[in-house]
PDB file of C-alpha atoms and ligand atoms in Angstrom:
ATOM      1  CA  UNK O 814     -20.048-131.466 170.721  1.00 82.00           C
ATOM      2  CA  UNK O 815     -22.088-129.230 173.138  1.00 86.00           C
ATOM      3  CA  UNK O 816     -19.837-126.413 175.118  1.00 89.00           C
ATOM      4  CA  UNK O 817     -19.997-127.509 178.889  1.00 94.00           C
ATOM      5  CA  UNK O 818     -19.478-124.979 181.880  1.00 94.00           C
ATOM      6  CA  UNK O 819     -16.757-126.032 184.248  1.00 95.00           C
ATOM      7  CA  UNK O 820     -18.344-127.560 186.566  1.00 96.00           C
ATOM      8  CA  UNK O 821     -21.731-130.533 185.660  1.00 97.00           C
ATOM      9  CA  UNK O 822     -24.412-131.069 187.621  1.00 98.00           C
ATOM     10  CA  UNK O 823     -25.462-134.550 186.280  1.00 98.00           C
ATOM     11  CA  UNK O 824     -29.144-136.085 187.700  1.00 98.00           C
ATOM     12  CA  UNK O 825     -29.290-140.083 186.925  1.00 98.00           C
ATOM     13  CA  UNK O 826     -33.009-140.900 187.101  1.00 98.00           C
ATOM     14  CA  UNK O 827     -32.283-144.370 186.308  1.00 98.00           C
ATOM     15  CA  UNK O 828     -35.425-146.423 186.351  1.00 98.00           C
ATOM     16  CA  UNK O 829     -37.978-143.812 187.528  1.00 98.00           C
ATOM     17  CA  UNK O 830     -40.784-141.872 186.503  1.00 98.00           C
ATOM     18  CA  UNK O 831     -42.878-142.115 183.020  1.00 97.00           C
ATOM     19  CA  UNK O 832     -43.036-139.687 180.366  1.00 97.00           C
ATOM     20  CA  UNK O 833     -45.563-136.992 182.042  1.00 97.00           C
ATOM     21  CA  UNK O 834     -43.798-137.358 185.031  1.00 98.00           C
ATOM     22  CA  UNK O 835     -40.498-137.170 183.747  1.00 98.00           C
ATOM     23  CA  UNK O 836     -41.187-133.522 181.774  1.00 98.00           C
ATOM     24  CA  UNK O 837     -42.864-132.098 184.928  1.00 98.00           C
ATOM     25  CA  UNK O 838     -39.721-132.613 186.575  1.00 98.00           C
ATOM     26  CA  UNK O 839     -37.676-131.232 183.688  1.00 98.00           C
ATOM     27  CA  UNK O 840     -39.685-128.262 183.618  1.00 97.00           C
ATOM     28  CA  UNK O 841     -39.332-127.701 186.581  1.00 97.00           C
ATOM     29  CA  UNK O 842     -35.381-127.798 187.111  1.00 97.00           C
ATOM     30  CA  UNK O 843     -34.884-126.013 183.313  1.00 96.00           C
ATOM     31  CA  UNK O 844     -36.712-123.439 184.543  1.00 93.00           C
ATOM     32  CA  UNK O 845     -34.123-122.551 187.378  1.00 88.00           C
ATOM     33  CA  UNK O 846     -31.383-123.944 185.476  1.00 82.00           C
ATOM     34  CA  UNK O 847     -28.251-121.700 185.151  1.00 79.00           C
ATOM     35  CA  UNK O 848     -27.802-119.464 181.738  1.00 78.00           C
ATOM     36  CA  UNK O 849     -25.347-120.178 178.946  1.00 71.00           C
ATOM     37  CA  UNK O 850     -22.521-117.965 180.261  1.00 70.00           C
ATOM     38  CA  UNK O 851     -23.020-120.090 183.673  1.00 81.00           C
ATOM     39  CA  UNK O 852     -19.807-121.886 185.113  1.00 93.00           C
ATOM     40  CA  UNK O 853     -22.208-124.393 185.695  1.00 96.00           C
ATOM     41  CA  UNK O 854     -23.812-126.779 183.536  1.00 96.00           C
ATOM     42  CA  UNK O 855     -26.796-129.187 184.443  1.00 97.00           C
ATOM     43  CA  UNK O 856     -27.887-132.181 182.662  1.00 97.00           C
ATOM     44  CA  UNK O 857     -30.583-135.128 183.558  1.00 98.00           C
ATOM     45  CA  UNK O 858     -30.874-138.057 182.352  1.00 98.00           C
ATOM     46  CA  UNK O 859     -34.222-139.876 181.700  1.00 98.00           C
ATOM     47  CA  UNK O 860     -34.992-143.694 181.093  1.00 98.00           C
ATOM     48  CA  UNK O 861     -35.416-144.207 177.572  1.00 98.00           C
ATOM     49  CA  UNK O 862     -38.920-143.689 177.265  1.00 98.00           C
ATOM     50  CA  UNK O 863     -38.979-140.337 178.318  1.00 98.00           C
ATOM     51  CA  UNK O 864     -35.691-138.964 176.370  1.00 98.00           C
ATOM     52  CA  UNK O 865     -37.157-137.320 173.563  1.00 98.00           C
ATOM     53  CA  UNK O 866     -40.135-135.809 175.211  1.00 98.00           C
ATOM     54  CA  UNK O 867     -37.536-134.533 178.298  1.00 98.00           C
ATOM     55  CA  UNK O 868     -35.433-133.121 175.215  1.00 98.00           C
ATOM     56  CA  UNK O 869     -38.022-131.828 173.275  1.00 97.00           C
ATOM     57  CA  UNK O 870     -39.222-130.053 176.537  1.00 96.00           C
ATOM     58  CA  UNK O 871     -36.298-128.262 177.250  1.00 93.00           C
ATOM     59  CA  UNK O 872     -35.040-127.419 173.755  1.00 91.00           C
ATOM     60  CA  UNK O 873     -35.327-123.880 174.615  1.00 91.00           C
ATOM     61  CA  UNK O 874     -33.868-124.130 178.678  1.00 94.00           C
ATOM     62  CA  UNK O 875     -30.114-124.322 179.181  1.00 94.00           C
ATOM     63  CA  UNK O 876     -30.480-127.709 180.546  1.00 96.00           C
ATOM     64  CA  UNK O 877     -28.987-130.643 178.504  1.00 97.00           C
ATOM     65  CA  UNK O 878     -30.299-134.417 178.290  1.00 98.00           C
ATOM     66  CA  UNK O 879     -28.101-137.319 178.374  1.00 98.00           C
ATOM     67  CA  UNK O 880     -28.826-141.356 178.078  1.00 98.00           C
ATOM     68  CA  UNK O 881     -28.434-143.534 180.725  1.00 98.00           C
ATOM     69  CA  UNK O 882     -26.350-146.850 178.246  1.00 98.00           C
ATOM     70  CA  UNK O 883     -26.210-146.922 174.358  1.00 98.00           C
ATOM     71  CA  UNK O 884     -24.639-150.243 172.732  1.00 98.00           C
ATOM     72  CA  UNK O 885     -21.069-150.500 171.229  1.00 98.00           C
ATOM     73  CA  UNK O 886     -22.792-150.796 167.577  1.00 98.00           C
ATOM     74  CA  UNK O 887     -24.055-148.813 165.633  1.00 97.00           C
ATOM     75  CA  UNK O 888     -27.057-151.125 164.531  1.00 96.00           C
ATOM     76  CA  UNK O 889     -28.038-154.618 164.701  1.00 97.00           C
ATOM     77  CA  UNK O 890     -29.729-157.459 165.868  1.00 98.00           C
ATOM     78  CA  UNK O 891     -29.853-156.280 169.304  1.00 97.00           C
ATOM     79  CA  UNK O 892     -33.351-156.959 170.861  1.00 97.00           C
ATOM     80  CA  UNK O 893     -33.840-154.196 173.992  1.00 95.00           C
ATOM     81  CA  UNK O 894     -30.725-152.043 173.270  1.00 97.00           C
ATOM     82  CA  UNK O 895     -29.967-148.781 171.658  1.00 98.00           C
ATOM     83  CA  UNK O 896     -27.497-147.153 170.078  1.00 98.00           C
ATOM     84  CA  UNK O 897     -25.446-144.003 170.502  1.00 98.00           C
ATOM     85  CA  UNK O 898     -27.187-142.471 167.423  1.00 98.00           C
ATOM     86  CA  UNK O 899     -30.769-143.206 168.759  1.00 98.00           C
ATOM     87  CA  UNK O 900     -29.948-140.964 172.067  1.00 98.00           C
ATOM     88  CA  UNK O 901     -28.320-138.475 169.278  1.00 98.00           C
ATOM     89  CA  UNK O 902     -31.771-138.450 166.921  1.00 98.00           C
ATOM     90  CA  UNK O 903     -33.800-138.441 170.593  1.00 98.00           C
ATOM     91  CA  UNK O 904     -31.973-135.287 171.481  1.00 97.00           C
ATOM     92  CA  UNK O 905     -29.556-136.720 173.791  1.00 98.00           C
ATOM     93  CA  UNK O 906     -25.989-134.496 174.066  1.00 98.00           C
ATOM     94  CA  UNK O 907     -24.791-136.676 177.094  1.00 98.00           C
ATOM     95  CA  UNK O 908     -24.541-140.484 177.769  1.00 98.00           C
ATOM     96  CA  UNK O 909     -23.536-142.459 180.767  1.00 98.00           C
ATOM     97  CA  UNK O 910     -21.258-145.510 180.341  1.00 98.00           C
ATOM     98  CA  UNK O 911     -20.189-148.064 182.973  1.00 97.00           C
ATOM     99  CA  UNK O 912     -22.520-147.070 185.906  1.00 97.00           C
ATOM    100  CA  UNK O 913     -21.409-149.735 188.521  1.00 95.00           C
ATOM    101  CA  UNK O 914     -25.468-150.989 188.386  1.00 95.00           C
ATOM    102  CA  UNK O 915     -24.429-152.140 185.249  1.00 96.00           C
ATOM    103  CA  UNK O 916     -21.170-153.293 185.673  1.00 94.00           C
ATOM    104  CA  UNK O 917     -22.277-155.075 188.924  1.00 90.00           C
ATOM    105  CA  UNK O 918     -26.213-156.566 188.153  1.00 88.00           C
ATOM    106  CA  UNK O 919     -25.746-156.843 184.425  1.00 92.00           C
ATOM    107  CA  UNK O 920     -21.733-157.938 184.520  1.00 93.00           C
ATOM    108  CA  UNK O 921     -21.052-155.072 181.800  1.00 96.00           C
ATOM    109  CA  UNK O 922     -17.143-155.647 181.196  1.00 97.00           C
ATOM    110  CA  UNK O 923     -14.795-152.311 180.751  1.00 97.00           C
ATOM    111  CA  UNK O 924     -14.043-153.530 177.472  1.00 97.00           C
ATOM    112  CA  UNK O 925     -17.801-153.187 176.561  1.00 98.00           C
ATOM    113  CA  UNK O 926     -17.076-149.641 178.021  1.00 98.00           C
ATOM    114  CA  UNK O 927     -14.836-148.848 176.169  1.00 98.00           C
ATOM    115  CA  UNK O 928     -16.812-149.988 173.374  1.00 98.00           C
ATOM    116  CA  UNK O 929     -20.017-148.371 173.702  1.00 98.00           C
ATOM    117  CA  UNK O 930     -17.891-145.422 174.714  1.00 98.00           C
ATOM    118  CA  UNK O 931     -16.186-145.116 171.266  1.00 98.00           C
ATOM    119  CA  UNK O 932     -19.595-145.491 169.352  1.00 98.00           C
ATOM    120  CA  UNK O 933     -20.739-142.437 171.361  1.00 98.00           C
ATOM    121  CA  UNK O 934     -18.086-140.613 171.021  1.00 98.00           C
ATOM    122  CA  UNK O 935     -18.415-140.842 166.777  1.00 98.00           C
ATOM    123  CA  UNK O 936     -21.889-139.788 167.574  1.00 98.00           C
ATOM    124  CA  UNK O 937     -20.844-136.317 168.743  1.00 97.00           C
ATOM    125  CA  UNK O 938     -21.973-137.512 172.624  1.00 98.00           C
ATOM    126  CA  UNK O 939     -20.095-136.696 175.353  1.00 98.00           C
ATOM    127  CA  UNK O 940     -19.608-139.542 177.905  1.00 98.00           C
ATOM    128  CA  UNK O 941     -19.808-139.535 181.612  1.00 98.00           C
ATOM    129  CA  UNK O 942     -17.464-142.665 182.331  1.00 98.00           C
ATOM    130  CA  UNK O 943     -18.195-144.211 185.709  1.00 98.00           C
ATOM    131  CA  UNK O 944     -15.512-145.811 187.664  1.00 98.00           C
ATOM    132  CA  UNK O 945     -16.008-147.151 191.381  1.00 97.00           C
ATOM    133  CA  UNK O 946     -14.535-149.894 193.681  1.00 96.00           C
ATOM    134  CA  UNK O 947     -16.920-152.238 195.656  1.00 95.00           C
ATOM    135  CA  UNK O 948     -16.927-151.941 199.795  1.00 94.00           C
ATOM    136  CA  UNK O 949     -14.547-154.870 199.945  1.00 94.00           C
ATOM    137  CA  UNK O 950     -12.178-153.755 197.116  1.00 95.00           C
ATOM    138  CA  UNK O 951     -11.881-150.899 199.646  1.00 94.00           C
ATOM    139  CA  UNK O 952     -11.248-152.567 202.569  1.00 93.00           C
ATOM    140  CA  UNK O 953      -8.756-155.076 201.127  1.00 95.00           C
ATOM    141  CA  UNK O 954      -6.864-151.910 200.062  1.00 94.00           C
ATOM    142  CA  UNK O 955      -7.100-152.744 196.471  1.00 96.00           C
ATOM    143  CA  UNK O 956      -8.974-149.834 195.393  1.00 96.00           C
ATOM    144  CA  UNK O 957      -6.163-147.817 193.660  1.00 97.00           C
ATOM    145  CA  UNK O 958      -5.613-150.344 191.625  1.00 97.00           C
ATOM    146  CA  UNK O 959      -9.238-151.005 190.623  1.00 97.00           C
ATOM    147  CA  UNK O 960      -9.846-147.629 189.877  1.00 98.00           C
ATOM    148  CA  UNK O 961      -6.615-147.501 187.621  1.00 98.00           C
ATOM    149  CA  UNK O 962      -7.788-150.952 185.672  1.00 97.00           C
ATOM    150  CA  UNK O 963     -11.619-149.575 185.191  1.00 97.00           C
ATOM    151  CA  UNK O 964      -9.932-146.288 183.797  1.00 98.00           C
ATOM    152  CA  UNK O 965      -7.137-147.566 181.511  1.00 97.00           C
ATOM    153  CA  UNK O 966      -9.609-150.647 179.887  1.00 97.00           C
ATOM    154  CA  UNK O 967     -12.689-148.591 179.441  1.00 98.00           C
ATOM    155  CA  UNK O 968     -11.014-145.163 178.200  1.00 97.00           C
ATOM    156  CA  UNK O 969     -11.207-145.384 174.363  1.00 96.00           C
ATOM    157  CA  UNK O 970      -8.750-143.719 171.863  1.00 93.00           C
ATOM    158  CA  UNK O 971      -9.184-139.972 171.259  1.00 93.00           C
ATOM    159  CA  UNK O 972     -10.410-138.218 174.334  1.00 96.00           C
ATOM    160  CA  UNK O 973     -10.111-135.051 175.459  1.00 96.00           C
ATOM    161  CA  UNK O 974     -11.996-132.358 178.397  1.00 97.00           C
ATOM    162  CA  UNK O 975     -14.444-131.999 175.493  1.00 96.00           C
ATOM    163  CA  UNK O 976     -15.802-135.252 174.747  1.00 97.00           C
ATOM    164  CA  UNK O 977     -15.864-137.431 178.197  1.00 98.00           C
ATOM    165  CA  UNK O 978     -15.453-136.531 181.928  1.00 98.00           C
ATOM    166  CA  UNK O 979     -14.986-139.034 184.486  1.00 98.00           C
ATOM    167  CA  UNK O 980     -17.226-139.801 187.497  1.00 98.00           C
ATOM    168  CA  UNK O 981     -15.831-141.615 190.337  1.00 98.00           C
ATOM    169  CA  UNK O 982     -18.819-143.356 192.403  1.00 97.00           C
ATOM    170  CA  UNK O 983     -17.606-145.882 194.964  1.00 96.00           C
ATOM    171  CA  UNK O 984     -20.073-148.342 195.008  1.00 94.00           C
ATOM    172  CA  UNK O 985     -20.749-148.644 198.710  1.00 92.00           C
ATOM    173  CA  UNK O 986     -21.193-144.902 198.667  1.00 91.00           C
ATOM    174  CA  UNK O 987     -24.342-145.230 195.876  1.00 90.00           C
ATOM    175  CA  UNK O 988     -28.255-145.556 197.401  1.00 88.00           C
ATOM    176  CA  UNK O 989     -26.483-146.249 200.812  1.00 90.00           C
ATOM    177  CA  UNK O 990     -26.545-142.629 202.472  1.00 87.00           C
ATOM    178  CA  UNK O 991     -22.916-142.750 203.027  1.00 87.00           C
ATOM    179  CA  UNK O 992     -21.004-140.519 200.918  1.00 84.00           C
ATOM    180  CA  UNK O 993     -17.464-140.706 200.807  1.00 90.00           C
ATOM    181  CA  UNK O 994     -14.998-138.603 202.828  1.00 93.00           C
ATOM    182  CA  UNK O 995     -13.470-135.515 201.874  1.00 95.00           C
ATOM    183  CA  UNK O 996     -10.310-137.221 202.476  1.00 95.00           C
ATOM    184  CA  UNK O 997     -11.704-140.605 200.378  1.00 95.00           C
ATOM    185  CA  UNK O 998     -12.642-137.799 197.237  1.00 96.00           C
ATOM    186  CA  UNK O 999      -9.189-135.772 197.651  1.00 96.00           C
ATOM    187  CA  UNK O1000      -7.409-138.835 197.316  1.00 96.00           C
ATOM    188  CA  UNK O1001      -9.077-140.409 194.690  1.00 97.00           C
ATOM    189  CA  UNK O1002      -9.691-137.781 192.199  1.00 98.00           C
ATOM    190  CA  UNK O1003      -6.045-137.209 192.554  1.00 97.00           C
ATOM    191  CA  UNK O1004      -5.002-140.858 191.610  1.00 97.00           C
ATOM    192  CA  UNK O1005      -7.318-140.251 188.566  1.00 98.00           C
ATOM    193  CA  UNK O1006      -5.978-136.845 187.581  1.00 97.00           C
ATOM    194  CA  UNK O1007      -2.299-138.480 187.944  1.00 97.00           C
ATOM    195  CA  UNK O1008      -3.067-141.920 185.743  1.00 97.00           C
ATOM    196  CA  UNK O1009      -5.612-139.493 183.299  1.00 97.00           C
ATOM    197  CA  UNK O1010      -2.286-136.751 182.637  1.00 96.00           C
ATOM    198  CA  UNK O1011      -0.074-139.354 180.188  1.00 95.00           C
ATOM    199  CA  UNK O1012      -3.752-140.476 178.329  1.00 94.00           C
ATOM    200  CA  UNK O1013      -4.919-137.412 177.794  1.00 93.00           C
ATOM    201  CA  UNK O1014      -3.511-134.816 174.975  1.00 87.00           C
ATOM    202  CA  UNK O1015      -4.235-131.188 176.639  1.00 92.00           C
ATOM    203  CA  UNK O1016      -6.022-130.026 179.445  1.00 95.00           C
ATOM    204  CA  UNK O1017      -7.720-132.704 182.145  1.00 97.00           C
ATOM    205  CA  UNK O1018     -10.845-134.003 181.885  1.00 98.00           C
ATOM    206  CA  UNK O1019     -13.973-133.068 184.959  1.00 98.00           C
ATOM    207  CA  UNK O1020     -13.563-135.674 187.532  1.00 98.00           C
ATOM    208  CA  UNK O1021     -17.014-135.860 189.027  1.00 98.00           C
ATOM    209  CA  UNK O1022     -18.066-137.578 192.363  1.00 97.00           C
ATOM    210  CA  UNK O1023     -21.367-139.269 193.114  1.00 97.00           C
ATOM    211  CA  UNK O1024     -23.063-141.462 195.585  1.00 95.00           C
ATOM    212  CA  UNK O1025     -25.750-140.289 198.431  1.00 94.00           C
ATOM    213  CA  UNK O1026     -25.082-136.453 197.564  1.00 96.00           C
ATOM    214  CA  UNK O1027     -27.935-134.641 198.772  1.00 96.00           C
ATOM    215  CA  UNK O1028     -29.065-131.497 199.521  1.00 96.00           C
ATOM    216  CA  UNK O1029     -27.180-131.472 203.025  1.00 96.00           C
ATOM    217  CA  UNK O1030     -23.674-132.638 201.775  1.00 96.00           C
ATOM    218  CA  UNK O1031     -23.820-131.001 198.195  1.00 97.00           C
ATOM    219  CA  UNK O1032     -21.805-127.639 199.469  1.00 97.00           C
ATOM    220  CA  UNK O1033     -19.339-129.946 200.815  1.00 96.00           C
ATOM    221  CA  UNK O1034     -18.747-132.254 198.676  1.00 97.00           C
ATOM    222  CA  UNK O1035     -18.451-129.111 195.916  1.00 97.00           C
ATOM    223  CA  UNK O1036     -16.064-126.795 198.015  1.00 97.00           C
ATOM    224  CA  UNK O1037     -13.345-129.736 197.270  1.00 97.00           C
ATOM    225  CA  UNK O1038     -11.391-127.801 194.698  1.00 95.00           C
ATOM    226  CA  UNK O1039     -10.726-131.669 192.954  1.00 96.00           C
ATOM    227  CA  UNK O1040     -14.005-131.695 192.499  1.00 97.00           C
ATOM    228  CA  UNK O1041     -15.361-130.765 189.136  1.00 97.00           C
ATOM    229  CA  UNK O1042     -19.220-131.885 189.528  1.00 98.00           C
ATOM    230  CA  UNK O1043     -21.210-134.503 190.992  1.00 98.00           C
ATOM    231  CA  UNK O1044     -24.086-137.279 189.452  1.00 98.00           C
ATOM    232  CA  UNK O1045     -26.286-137.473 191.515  1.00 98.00           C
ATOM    233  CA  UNK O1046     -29.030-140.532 191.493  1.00 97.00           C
ATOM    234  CA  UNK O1047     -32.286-140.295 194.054  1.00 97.00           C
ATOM    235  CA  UNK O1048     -31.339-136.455 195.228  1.00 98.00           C
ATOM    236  CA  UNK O1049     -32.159-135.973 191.265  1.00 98.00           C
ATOM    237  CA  UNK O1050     -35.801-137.003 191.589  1.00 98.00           C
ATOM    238  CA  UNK O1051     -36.857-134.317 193.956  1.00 98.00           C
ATOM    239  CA  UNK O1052     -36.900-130.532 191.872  1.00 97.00           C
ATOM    240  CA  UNK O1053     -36.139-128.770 195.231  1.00 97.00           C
ATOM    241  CA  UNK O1054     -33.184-130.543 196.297  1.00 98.00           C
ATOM    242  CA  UNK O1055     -31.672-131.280 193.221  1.00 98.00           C
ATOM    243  CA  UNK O1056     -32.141-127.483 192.749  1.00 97.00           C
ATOM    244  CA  UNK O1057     -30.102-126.895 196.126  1.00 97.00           C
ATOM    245  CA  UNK O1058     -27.404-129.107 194.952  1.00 97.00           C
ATOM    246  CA  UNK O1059     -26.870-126.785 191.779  1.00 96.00           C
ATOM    247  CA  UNK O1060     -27.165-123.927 193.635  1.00 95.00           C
ATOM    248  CA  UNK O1061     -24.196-125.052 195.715  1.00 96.00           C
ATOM    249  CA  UNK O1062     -22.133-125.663 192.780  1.00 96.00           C
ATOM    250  CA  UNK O1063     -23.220-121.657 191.672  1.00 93.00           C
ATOM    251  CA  UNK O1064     -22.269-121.066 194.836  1.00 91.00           C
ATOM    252  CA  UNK O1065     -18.794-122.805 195.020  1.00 89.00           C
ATOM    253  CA  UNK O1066     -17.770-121.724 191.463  1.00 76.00           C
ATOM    254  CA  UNK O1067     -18.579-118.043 192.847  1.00 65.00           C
ATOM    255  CA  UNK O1068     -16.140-118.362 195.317  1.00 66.00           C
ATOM    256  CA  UNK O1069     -13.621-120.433 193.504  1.00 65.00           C
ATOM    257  CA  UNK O1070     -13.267-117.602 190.841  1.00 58.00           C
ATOM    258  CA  UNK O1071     -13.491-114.730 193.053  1.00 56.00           C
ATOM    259  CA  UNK O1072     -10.072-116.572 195.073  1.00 56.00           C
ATOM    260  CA  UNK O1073      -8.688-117.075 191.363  1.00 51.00           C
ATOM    261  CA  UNK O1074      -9.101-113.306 191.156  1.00 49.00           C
ATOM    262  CA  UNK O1075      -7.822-112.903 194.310  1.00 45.00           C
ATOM    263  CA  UNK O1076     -11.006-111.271 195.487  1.00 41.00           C
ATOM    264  CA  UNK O1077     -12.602-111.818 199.229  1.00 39.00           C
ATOM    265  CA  UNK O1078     -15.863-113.920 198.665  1.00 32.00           C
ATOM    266  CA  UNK O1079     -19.217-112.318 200.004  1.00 30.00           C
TER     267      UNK O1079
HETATM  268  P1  PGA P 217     -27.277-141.890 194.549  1.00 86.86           P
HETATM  269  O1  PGA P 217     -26.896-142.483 193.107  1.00 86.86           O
HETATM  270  O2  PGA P 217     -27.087-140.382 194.489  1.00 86.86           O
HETATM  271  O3  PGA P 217     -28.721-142.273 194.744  1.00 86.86           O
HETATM  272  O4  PGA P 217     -26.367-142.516 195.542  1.00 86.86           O
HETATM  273  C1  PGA P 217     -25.788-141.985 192.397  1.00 86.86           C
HETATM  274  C2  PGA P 217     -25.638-142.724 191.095  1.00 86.86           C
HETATM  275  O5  PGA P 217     -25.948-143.924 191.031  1.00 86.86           O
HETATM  276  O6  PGA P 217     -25.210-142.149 190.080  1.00 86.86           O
END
């Protein structure tokens, strides 16, 4: 399993850009990409087509390459799917499992999660689990409760901070421009940190946030001490401000140790 800093810096390309595209803009972000001994680690993940080229690219960069989906088996009759060891073999170290454009458009259940997310796991992957409530769920107050479902169905057996981090993305908050408030992310990631403590054996896995982070709300959204990362969709597609958002994690984790050390930050 591939040693992560403490905080990710996750770009979802979802379905955008082709294979020559898709290493241009690799290059271009593994170049600045921070070093191995970096508090921060940075990942992107590619549509399929593009995996092993983006992987093959960056083999010698500090930036790692996820999947975007991999199916619960391990092989099959499964026309248009792939499996966790495919992304493996493509030079994937990362996949992302239950994206809400997946639950939502293609009715992906949590126990498929949970599933797909235990066939990655065996495959040495480490899984970004997405959980997010809709815009009503939120305003009929139920979101607590949906978040708590969507983590205790699609969390499989034998997880630790190593192998799987969590990314909360409310679903009205993704492709809109409205990110959630501070408030919204304190809250939340401390529901999940509460229901994750009698799952987990050891130390806490990163809760991540995503929807509309940008450039502009990046430092923000990253000075939240619950925060341990963000996935970030269309922000990803542009080098320069993806760039900006990982220099505001480098940034934040700066001053977060230098408190820890109980040093003034610069
Ligand atoms: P967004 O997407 O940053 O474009 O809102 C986030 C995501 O879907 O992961």
């Amino acid at each position: 399993m591939v040693q992560l800093g403490r905080r990710l810096i996750l770009g979802n390309w979802k379905m955008h850009l082709n294979g020559q595209q898709a290493v241009a803009l690799s290059s271009a972000v593994a170049k600045q990409s921070p070093t191995s001994d970096s508090d921060v680690t940075v990942a992107v993940f590619p549509p399929f087509t593009a995996l092993q080229a983006v992987a093959q690219s960056c083999r010698s960069s500090h930036l790692l390459v996820g999947g975007q989906d991999c199916h619960g088996q391990a092989q099959g009759a499964f026309t248009g799917s792939i499996s966790a060891g495919m992304l493996a073999d493509a030079g994937a170290e990362m996949v992302i499992l239950g994206h809400s454009e997946r639950r939502q458009l293609l009715g992906e259940t949590s126990q498929t999660v949970c599933e797909k997310a235990e066939a990655a796991l065996k495959q040495g992957l480490h899984v970004i689990l997405c959980l997010g409530e809709t815009h009503a769920q939120r305003e009929a107050g139920e979101y607590l409760s949906v978040i708590e479902s969507q983590l205790k169905q699609s969390l499989p057996t034998g997880v630790t901070r190593e192998n799987l981090s969590i990314a909360y993305e409310p679903v009205w908050a993704i492709g809109t421009g409205k990110n959630a408030s501070a408030l919204d992310i304190n809250d939340m990631h401390a529901h999940i940190k509460t229901l994750l403590i009698p799952l987990i054996k050891g130390e806490i896995p990163r809760i991540l946030y995503g929807g509309s982070v940008k450039a502009n709300n990046a430092l923000e959204i990253l000075s939240l001490p619950v925060v341990d990362g963000v996935l970030v969709g269309g922000a990803s597609l542009d080098a320069s401000a993806f760039l900006s958002i990982v220099d505001a994690a480098k940034s934040t984790s700066k001053q977060a140790s230098h408190a820890a050390a109980g040093k003034v930050s610069l």
